[in-house]
């Protein structure tokens, strides 16, 4: 199946700093990617839909100014957590669609100290 | 919001069939049933999907009731590596965003 990668796989940062997470479709082009967040022992929660060349669509309750999404090319979407705080510590997962299937990245573990 | 309900946990003996149920009583006519699984600290992995008919692939079988209000994922010969959280999702098309429910945590016991 199609491959989606994320970088970094884990990151630790200080409170107040910004962190950028990359999501890449390695062997296909994706006009739409999705970003999810998952807290321990909970399910995946959709944060936003990332559209190539246009603004992202955020789910209700997700702060668009805090979670900046850029989808500048057909193979790359980035999620920037701005002014991160300990409550932003979570597992962030992206996904992309290819040929009728949705493929998920391996996730990025963010820890904010 | 998730449109599915699943039991929170199940156990299955290694080598036996694992049958994971899912209720989706409000499914609409053009919505598919998708199954994904998530092994600890990894991204979800696609298993199978179907619309009306039963489906089978190298990983599993999907049985959808005639009224489409429920389905069952069958892992024919569970192994220890099948221990994971299994999510049932209904969606018109994979191009649309997925809303995950709570899933079923399957533990395969030696």
Short mmCIF file of C-alpha atoms in Angstrom, two decimals:
data_model
loop_
_atom_site.label_atom_id
_atom_site.label_comp_id
_atom_site.label_asym_id
_atom_site.label_seq_id
_atom_site.Cartn_x
_atom_site.Cartn_y
_atom_site.Cartn_z
CA UNK A 1 0.00 0.00 0.00
CA UNK A 2 0.87 3.67 -0.18
CA UNK A 3 3.31 5.03 2.37
CA UNK A 4 2.88 8.07 4.56
CA UNK A 5 5.77 9.25 6.68
CA UNK A 6 6.00 11.70 9.55
CA UNK A 7 8.93 13.60 10.93
CA UNK A 8 10.00 13.71 13.64
CA UNK A 9 8.77 10.50 15.25
CA UNK A 10 9.10 12.05 18.67
CA UNK A 11 9.95 15.49 19.96
CA UNK A 12 10.42 17.02 23.37
CA UNK A 13 10.24 20.77 23.72
CA UNK A 14 10.01 23.45 26.36
CA UNK A 15 6.77 25.20 27.14
CA UNK A 16 6.26 28.28 24.98
CA UNK A 17 8.20 27.04 21.98
CA UNK A 18 6.79 26.07 18.59
CA UNK A 19 7.09 22.64 17.04
CA UNK A 20 6.67 21.69 13.39
CA UNK A 21 5.57 18.20 12.35
CA UNK A 22 5.87 17.08 8.73
CA UNK A 23 3.62 14.62 6.95
CA UNK A 24 4.74 13.27 3.57
CA UNK A 25 3.12 10.99 1.04
CA UNK A 26 6.13 9.08 -0.26
CA UNK A 27 4.89 7.39 -3.41
CA UNK A 28 1.72 9.25 -4.32
CA UNK A 29 0.26 12.72 -4.50
CA UNK A 30 -2.34 13.77 -1.98
CA UNK A 31 -4.48 16.84 -2.47
CA UNK A 32 -6.04 16.22 0.93
CA UNK A 33 -4.41 15.17 4.15
CA UNK A 34 -5.87 14.90 7.63
CA UNK A 35 -4.42 15.63 11.04
CA UNK A 36 -5.46 13.75 14.17
CA UNK A 37 -4.52 13.97 17.82
CA UNK A 38 -4.61 11.08 20.26
CA UNK A 39 -4.29 11.35 24.02
CA UNK A 40 -3.28 8.30 26.09
CA UNK A 41 -5.88 5.54 26.18
CA UNK A 42 -8.19 7.56 23.96
CA UNK A 43 -9.28 7.36 20.35
CA UNK A 44 -8.05 9.47 17.47
CA UNK A 45 -9.63 12.91 17.31
CA UNK A 46 -9.75 14.67 13.96
CA UNK A 47 -8.19 18.12 14.19
CA UNK A 48 -8.27 19.44 10.67
CA UNK A 49 -8.39 18.71 6.96
CA UNK A 50 -5.40 19.97 5.03
CA UNK A 51 -6.03 20.96 1.43
CA UNK A 52 -3.21 21.56 -1.03
CA UNK A 53 -3.08 25.16 -2.11
CA UNK A 54 -5.85 26.38 0.18
CA UNK A 55 -6.63 26.97 3.80
CA UNK A 56 -7.13 24.07 6.14
CA UNK A 57 -10.54 23.25 7.55
CA UNK A 58 -10.52 22.91 11.32
CA UNK A 59 -12.84 20.85 13.46
CA UNK A 60 -14.93 22.59 16.06
CA UNK A 61 -12.93 23.40 19.15
CA UNK A 62 -9.53 23.27 17.45
CA UNK A 63 -7.73 26.61 17.54
CA UNK A 64 -6.51 27.41 14.04
CA UNK A 65 -4.08 30.05 15.32
CA UNK A 66 -2.47 27.55 17.63
CA UNK A 67 -2.30 24.62 15.22
CA UNK A 68 -1.02 26.05 11.96
CA UNK A 69 -1.37 23.81 8.93
CA UNK A 70 0.39 24.32 5.63
CA UNK A 71 -0.11 22.09 2.61
CA UNK A 72 2.22 23.69 0.11
CA UNK A 73 2.75 20.71 -2.18
CA UNK A 74 0.97 17.54 -3.20
CA UNK A 75 3.26 15.43 -1.04
CA UNK A 76 3.78 17.53 2.08
CA UNK A 77 1.60 18.92 4.84
CA UNK A 78 2.96 20.47 8.00
CA UNK A 79 1.39 21.01 11.40
CA UNK A 80 2.96 23.64 13.63
CA UNK A 81 2.01 23.68 17.27
CA UNK A 82 2.63 27.27 18.33
CA UNK A 83 3.48 28.29 21.88
CA UNK A 84 3.21 24.71 23.02
CA UNK A 85 2.09 23.94 26.56
CA UNK A 86 2.14 20.67 28.53
CA UNK A 87 -1.52 20.05 27.70
CA UNK A 88 -0.54 19.89 24.02
CA UNK A 89 1.52 16.80 24.74
CA UNK A 90 -0.05 14.11 22.61
CA UNK A 91 0.36 11.69 19.72
CA UNK A 92 -0.19 13.50 16.43
CA UNK A 93 -1.07 11.41 13.38
CA UNK A 94 -1.61 12.42 9.77
CA UNK A 95 -3.30 10.55 6.95
CA UNK A 96 -3.62 10.89 3.20
CA UNK A 97 -5.86 9.40 0.57
CA UNK A 98 -4.65 7.27 -2.33
CA UNK A 99 -6.74 5.30 -4.80
CA UNK A 100 -9.77 5.00 -2.58
CA UNK A 101 -7.91 4.15 0.61
CA UNK A 102 -6.79 6.34 3.45
CA UNK A 103 -3.27 5.72 4.71
CA UNK A 104 -1.99 6.84 8.05
CA UNK A 105 1.43 7.99 9.08
CA UNK A 106 3.29 6.38 11.98
CA UNK A 107 2.58 9.30 14.30
CA UNK A 108 4.63 11.89 16.16
CA UNK A 109 4.90 11.82 19.94
CA UNK A 110 5.05 15.38 21.29
CA UNK A 111 6.07 16.00 24.87
CA UNK A 112 5.99 19.55 26.17
CA UNK A 113 7.90 20.13 29.38
CA UNK B 1 -19.08 12.47 15.38
CA UNK B 2 -18.54 8.72 15.30
CA UNK B 3 -21.53 6.77 14.10
CA UNK B 4 -20.45 3.41 15.43
CA UNK B 5 -20.50 1.54 18.71
CA UNK B 6 -18.14 -1.27 19.59
CA UNK B 7 -17.46 -3.29 22.74
CA UNK B 8 -14.51 -1.73 24.58
CA UNK B 9 -12.50 -4.92 24.88
CA UNK B 10 -12.34 -8.57 23.85
CA UNK B 11 -10.04 -11.51 24.38
CA UNK B 12 -9.32 -14.26 21.90
CA UNK B 13 -7.22 -17.41 22.15
CA UNK B 14 -4.31 -17.64 19.78
CA UNK B 15 -5.20 -19.64 16.68
CA UNK B 16 -8.91 -19.15 17.10
CA UNK B 17 -11.13 -16.85 15.11
CA UNK B 18 -11.65 -13.36 16.50
CA UNK B 19 -15.08 -11.90 15.79
CA UNK B 20 -15.34 -8.18 16.41
CA UNK B 21 -18.82 -6.66 16.22
CA UNK B 22 -19.80 -3.13 15.29
CA UNK B 23 -23.15 -1.39 15.38
CA UNK B 24 -23.87 1.37 12.88
CA UNK B 25 -27.65 1.64 13.00
CA UNK B 26 -27.74 5.12 11.44
CA UNK B 27 -25.63 4.24 8.42
CA UNK B 28 -26.88 5.79 5.20
CA UNK B 29 -27.16 4.07 1.85
CA UNK B 30 -23.96 5.44 0.37
CA UNK B 31 -21.74 4.94 3.41
CA UNK B 32 -19.13 2.25 3.51
CA UNK B 33 -18.00 0.34 6.58
CA UNK B 34 -14.23 0.56 7.13
CA UNK B 35 -12.10 -1.32 9.60
CA UNK B 36 -8.71 -0.15 10.79
CA UNK B 37 -6.52 -1.31 13.61
CA UNK B 38 -3.93 0.46 15.72
CA UNK B 39 -1.10 -1.31 17.39
CA UNK B 40 0.26 0.54 20.40
CA UNK B 41 1.97 3.83 19.53
CA UNK B 42 1.64 3.34 15.78
CA UNK B 43 -0.60 4.86 13.13
CA UNK B 44 -3.83 3.04 12.19
CA UNK B 45 -3.54 0.27 9.61
CA UNK B 46 -6.22 -0.39 7.00
CA UNK B 47 -7.81 -3.82 7.21
CA UNK B 48 -10.87 -4.01 4.99
CA UNK B 49 -13.99 -2.16 3.89
CA UNK B 50 -17.36 -2.94 2.33
CA UNK B 51 -20.67 -1.46 1.29
CA UNK B 52 -23.27 -4.23 1.19
CA UNK B 53 -21.67 -7.52 0.35
CA UNK B 54 -19.38 -9.53 2.54
CA UNK B 55 -15.73 -8.97 1.78
CA UNK B 56 -12.59 -11.01 2.31
CA UNK B 57 -8.93 -10.25 1.87
CA UNK B 58 -5.66 -11.68 3.09
CA UNK B 59 -6.10 -10.11 6.51
CA UNK B 60 -9.75 -10.57 7.41
CA UNK B 61 -13.35 -11.06 6.44
CA UNK B 62 -16.11 -8.49 6.81
CA UNK B 63 -19.68 -9.62 7.31
CA UNK B 64 -22.35 -6.92 6.90
CA UNK B 65 -25.92 -7.66 7.89
CA UNK B 66 -28.61 -7.37 5.26
CA UNK B 67 -30.05 -4.23 6.84
CA UNK B 68 -26.48 -2.84 7.09
CA UNK B 69 -27.02 -1.77 10.67
CA UNK B 70 -24.20 -3.89 11.99
CA UNK B 71 -21.12 -5.73 10.85
CA UNK B 72 -18.54 -8.18 12.11
CA UNK B 73 -14.84 -8.26 11.40
CA UNK B 74 -13.42 -11.77 11.46
CA UNK B 75 -9.76 -12.55 11.93
CA UNK B 76 -9.76 -16.25 11.02
CA UNK B 77 -6.71 -17.39 12.95
CA UNK B 78 -5.69 -14.79 15.49
CA UNK B 79 -2.02 -14.43 16.36
CA UNK B 80 -0.33 -12.51 19.15
CA UNK B 81 0.53 -9.80 16.62
CA UNK B 82 -3.18 -9.15 16.11
CA UNK B 83 -3.38 -7.63 19.59
CA UNK B 84 -4.47 -4.06 18.86
CA UNK B 85 -7.34 -1.59 19.03
CA UNK B 86 -9.77 -2.20 16.17
CA UNK B 87 -11.84 0.68 14.84
CA UNK B 88 -15.01 0.44 12.81
CA UNK B 89 -15.79 3.60 10.81
CA UNK B 90 -18.62 4.49 8.46
CA UNK B 91 -17.93 6.98 5.71
CA UNK B 92 -19.13 7.82 2.25
CA UNK B 93 -15.69 7.82 0.78
CA UNK B 94 -12.15 7.65 2.09
CA UNK B 95 -11.60 11.11 0.69
CA UNK B 96 -13.74 12.36 3.51
CA UNK B 97 -12.47 12.76 7.02
CA UNK B 98 -12.79 9.83 9.41
CA UNK B 99 -14.39 10.19 12.82
CA UNK B 100 -13.10 7.45 15.07
CA UNK B 101 -15.16 5.88 17.82
CA UNK B 102 -13.69 4.28 20.89
CA UNK B 103 -12.81 1.02 19.16
CA UNK B 104 -12.37 -2.48 20.57
CA UNK B 105 -9.14 -3.43 22.32
CA UNK B 106 -8.47 -7.01 21.24
CA UNK B 107 -6.05 -9.07 23.28
CA UNK B 108 -4.90 -12.36 21.79
CA UNK B 109 -3.98 -14.76 24.55
CA UNK B 110 -1.33 -17.46 24.08
#
